[in-house]
Amino acid sequence: MELRQLRALVCIAECGNLTRAAQQLGMQQPPLTRLLQQLEAEMGTPLMERLPRGMRPTAAGLALVQEARMVLARVEAMAGLVQDAAQGGRGHVAIGFTSSAALHPLVAQVLRAFRAQWPRVKVTLEEAGSGELLDGLLAQRLHAALVRSAWEAQPSLSSRHLLSEPMVVAGPLGHALMQSRRPLPLAQLRGQPLVLYRRPAGPGLHDSIVAA
């Protein structure tokens, strides 16, 4: 079975006449008749009922015409689908983020902008610690990850700095260091007990705070 046979069958069924169908297809009537006869031979049953004036599909022919229309529609759409996919218009992207990064407006803005530009690309999201996100990228389970601090250089990965944020310290209202609204020198935190991220959950952020 060939696409040209299916196109011929659909056209004959819609025109109800071999002569008109041949004109619409831009071919002579004898070759069109042969296409129909070849298709009927392959199917093992008549597909068109010959009438005194024209022809109409048999029950088998009508069933094949309906299927042929769907097949031809899919074929015609294939070129557009292929071009769309080649230009990034379709597909799937998996994005990871840390729980703290998810609270930043940038993440929501980036996701909304991406969905607006590529509405047919499926986006899946994964929330995890920095170490788990790094493993996901290295295993190619994730395509990108949004984290709050840089990782150590990885040969197979590249990173881009998106924005900088001020570091702040929070403490009890009655604490001596909390009495002033002026910036607090880091030196004044020397010797103070600190509540930090567990390093396995956020090694980059933990190390940045300790280094500071």
Short mmCIF file of C-alpha atoms in Angstrom, two decimals:
data_model
loop_
_atom_site.label_atom_id
_atom_site.label_comp_id
_atom_site.label_asym_id
_atom_site.label_seq_id
_atom_site.Cartn_x
_atom_site.Cartn_y
_atom_site.Cartn_z
CA MET A 1 0.00 0.00 0.00
CA GLU A 2 1.37 3.39 -1.02
CA LEU A 3 0.46 6.92 -0.05
CA ARG A 4 -0.39 7.77 -3.66
CA GLN A 5 -2.94 4.94 -3.66
CA LEU A 6 -4.53 6.29 -0.48
CA ARG A 7 -4.62 9.84 -1.91
CA ALA A 8 -6.24 8.48 -5.07
CA LEU A 9 -8.87 6.55 -3.10
CA VAL A 10 -9.78 9.56 -0.94
CA CYS A 11 -9.98 11.83 -3.96
CA ILE A 12 -12.19 9.40 -5.90
CA ALA A 13 -14.48 8.99 -2.90
CA GLU A 14 -14.79 12.77 -2.48
CA CYS A 15 -15.30 13.48 -6.19
CA GLY A 16 -17.52 10.48 -6.86
CA ASN A 17 -16.13 10.38 -10.37
CA LEU A 18 -12.88 9.13 -11.89
CA THR A 19 -12.65 11.96 -14.43
CA ARG A 20 -13.03 14.73 -11.83
CA ALA A 21 -10.66 12.95 -9.43
CA ALA A 22 -8.02 12.63 -12.15
CA GLN A 23 -8.32 16.34 -12.96
CA GLN A 24 -8.00 17.25 -9.28
CA LEU A 25 -4.94 15.04 -8.89
CA GLY A 26 -3.37 16.38 -12.07
CA MET A 27 -3.11 13.02 -13.81
CA GLN A 28 -4.74 11.02 -16.58
CA GLN A 29 -7.71 8.78 -15.87
CA PRO A 30 -6.09 5.42 -16.92
CA PRO A 31 -3.23 5.68 -14.34
CA LEU A 32 -5.76 6.64 -11.67
CA THR A 33 -7.87 3.63 -12.54
CA ARG A 34 -4.79 1.40 -12.22
CA LEU A 35 -4.01 2.83 -8.78
CA LEU A 36 -7.52 1.99 -7.63
CA GLN A 37 -7.36 -1.50 -9.12
CA GLN A 38 -3.97 -2.16 -7.49
CA LEU A 39 -5.30 -1.07 -4.10
CA GLU A 40 -8.41 -3.23 -4.46
CA ALA A 41 -6.20 -6.19 -5.40
CA GLU A 42 -4.04 -5.64 -2.31
CA MET A 43 -7.10 -5.36 -0.04
CA GLY A 44 -8.75 -8.37 -1.69
CA THR A 45 -12.12 -6.65 -1.98
CA PRO A 46 -13.84 -3.96 -4.08
CA LEU A 47 -13.42 -0.52 -2.55
CA MET A 48 -15.57 1.49 -4.95
CA GLU A 49 -19.00 0.61 -6.31
CA ARG A 50 -19.37 1.47 -10.00
CA LEU A 51 -22.58 3.36 -10.71
CA PRO A 52 -24.19 4.44 -14.02
CA ARG A 53 -22.91 7.94 -13.26
CA GLY A 54 -19.75 7.83 -11.22
CA MET A 55 -18.93 5.66 -8.23
CA ARG A 56 -19.20 5.53 -4.44
CA PRO A 57 -17.25 3.71 -1.71
CA THR A 58 -18.33 0.23 -0.67
CA ALA A 59 -18.53 -0.51 3.08
CA ALA A 60 -14.91 -1.69 2.95
CA GLY A 61 -13.94 1.32 0.86
CA LEU A 62 -15.57 3.75 3.29
CA ALA A 63 -13.68 2.19 6.21
CA LEU A 64 -10.40 2.51 4.31
CA VAL A 65 -11.16 6.08 3.25
CA GLN A 66 -11.65 7.10 6.88
CA GLU A 67 -8.35 5.52 7.89
CA ALA A 68 -6.59 6.94 4.84
CA ARG A 69 -7.66 10.48 5.73
CA MET A 70 -6.07 10.13 9.16
CA VAL A 71 -2.89 8.65 7.73
CA LEU A 72 -2.55 11.39 5.12
CA ALA A 73 -3.20 14.09 7.71
CA ARG A 74 -0.43 12.67 9.89
CA VAL A 75 1.95 12.50 6.94
CA GLU A 76 1.24 16.10 6.00
CA ALA A 77 1.86 17.18 9.58
CA MET A 78 5.17 15.32 9.81
CA ALA A 79 7.24 17.95 8.02
CA GLY A 80 6.00 20.64 10.38
CA LEU A 81 6.63 18.44 13.42
CA VAL A 82 10.17 17.66 12.30
CA GLN A 83 10.98 21.33 11.67
CA ASP A 84 9.39 22.31 14.95
CA ALA A 85 11.46 19.75 16.85
CA ALA A 86 14.65 20.75 15.03
CA GLN A 87 14.11 24.34 16.15
CA GLY A 88 13.44 23.34 19.77
CA GLY A 89 9.68 23.69 19.57
CA ARG A 90 9.01 20.24 21.00
CA GLY A 91 10.66 17.86 23.41
CA HIS A 92 11.28 17.60 27.12
CA VAL A 93 13.45 19.46 29.60
CA ALA A 94 14.05 18.45 33.23
CA ILE A 95 14.98 21.26 35.61
CA GLY A 96 16.15 20.84 39.19
CA PHE A 97 16.21 23.42 41.95
CA THR A 98 17.01 23.65 45.64
CA SER A 99 14.21 24.35 48.09
CA SER A 100 15.62 27.81 48.82
CA ALA A 101 16.06 28.65 45.13
CA ALA A 102 12.40 27.84 44.54
CA LEU A 103 11.45 30.76 46.79
CA HIS A 104 13.30 33.31 44.66
CA PRO A 105 11.16 35.22 42.10
CA LEU A 106 13.79 34.55 39.43
CA VAL A 107 12.90 30.86 39.26
CA ALA A 108 9.20 31.51 38.64
CA GLN A 109 10.04 34.22 36.09
CA VAL A 110 12.41 31.96 34.18
CA LEU A 111 9.90 29.09 34.08
CA ARG A 112 7.05 31.36 32.95
CA ALA A 113 9.21 32.89 30.23
CA PHE A 114 10.32 29.46 29.01
CA ARG A 115 6.76 28.10 28.89
CA ALA A 116 5.62 31.21 27.02
CA GLN A 117 8.35 30.85 24.39
CA TRP A 118 8.18 27.03 24.07
CA PRO A 119 4.59 26.06 25.00
CA ARG A 120 4.84 22.57 23.47
CA VAL A 121 8.01 21.57 25.34
CA LYS A 122 7.24 19.37 28.35
CA VAL A 123 8.88 20.68 31.53
CA THR A 124 9.43 18.49 34.58
CA LEU A 125 10.68 19.93 37.86
CA GLU A 126 12.68 18.29 40.65
CA GLU A 127 13.38 19.76 44.08
CA ALA A 128 16.43 18.37 45.88
CA GLY A 129 19.62 19.29 47.68
CA SER A 130 22.59 20.67 45.75
CA GLY A 131 24.47 17.37 45.93
CA GLU A 132 21.52 15.42 44.56
CA LEU A 133 21.02 17.95 41.77
CA LEU A 134 24.69 17.65 40.83
CA ASP A 135 24.32 13.86 40.66
CA GLY A 136 21.21 14.31 38.48
CA LEU A 137 23.11 16.51 36.04
CA LEU A 138 26.09 14.18 35.87
CA ALA A 139 23.75 11.23 35.27
CA GLN A 140 21.96 13.30 32.57
CA ARG A 141 18.64 12.86 34.37
CA LEU A 142 18.44 16.66 34.62
CA HIS A 143 19.18 19.17 31.88
CA ALA A 144 19.69 22.17 34.17
CA ALA A 145 19.61 23.08 37.85
CA LEU A 146 19.09 26.33 39.74
CA VAL A 147 21.19 26.56 42.89
CA ARG A 148 22.23 29.37 45.20
CA SER A 149 25.99 28.83 45.06
CA ALA A 150 28.52 27.57 42.56
CA TRP A 151 29.84 24.02 42.58
CA GLU A 152 33.41 22.97 42.20
CA ALA A 153 34.32 22.83 38.52
CA GLN A 154 33.03 19.71 36.76
CA PRO A 155 34.57 18.78 33.38
CA SER A 156 31.22 17.74 31.89
CA LEU A 157 29.19 20.68 33.22
CA SER A 158 29.13 24.42 32.69
CA SER A 159 27.59 27.03 34.98
CA ARG A 160 26.41 30.60 34.57
CA HIS A 161 26.14 33.27 37.22
CA LEU A 162 22.61 34.72 37.16
CA LEU A 163 22.52 37.16 40.07
CA SER A 164 24.09 38.11 43.39
CA GLU A 165 22.27 38.43 46.71
CA PRO A 166 23.25 40.12 49.96
CA MET A 167 24.10 37.89 52.89
CA VAL A 168 22.13 38.63 56.05
CA VAL A 169 22.25 37.31 59.60
CA ALA A 170 19.17 36.63 61.69
CA GLY A 171 19.18 36.39 65.47
CA PRO A 172 17.06 36.73 68.63
CA LEU A 173 15.56 40.18 69.25
CA GLY A 174 17.41 40.56 72.51
CA HIS A 175 20.84 39.68 71.13
CA ALA A 176 23.41 42.48 71.37
CA LEU A 177 24.31 42.20 67.68
CA MET A 178 20.67 42.69 66.67
CA GLN A 179 20.28 46.11 68.28
CA SER A 180 21.70 48.17 65.40
CA ARG A 181 20.22 48.56 61.90
CA ARG A 182 23.63 49.29 60.41
CA PRO A 183 25.45 46.63 58.37
CA LEU A 184 27.08 44.06 60.63
CA PRO A 185 30.79 43.40 60.03
CA LEU A 186 31.44 39.69 59.60
CA ALA A 187 34.25 39.96 62.14
CA GLN A 188 31.65 40.49 64.86
CA LEU A 189 30.26 37.01 64.22
CA ARG A 190 33.58 35.43 65.25
CA GLY A 191 32.96 33.08 68.14
CA GLN A 192 29.16 33.22 67.79
CA PRO A 193 27.24 29.92 67.53
CA LEU A 194 25.72 29.75 64.05
CA VAL A 195 22.81 27.79 62.61
CA LEU A 196 23.83 26.71 59.09
CA TYR A 197 22.69 24.43 56.30
CA ARG A 198 23.90 20.89 56.75
CA ARG A 199 26.83 20.57 54.38
CA PRO A 200 25.49 17.44 52.57
CA ALA A 201 22.27 19.32 51.77
CA GLY A 202 23.95 22.50 50.52
CA PRO A 203 27.74 22.20 50.32
CA GLY A 204 28.20 25.29 48.19
CA LEU A 205 26.17 27.60 50.40
CA HIS A 206 27.61 26.08 53.59
CA ASP A 207 31.17 26.54 52.39
CA SER A 208 30.49 30.10 51.22
CA ILE A 209 29.16 31.08 54.65
CA VAL A 210 32.02 29.42 56.50
CA ALA A 211 34.56 31.00 54.15
CA ALA A 212 33.01 34.43 54.64
#
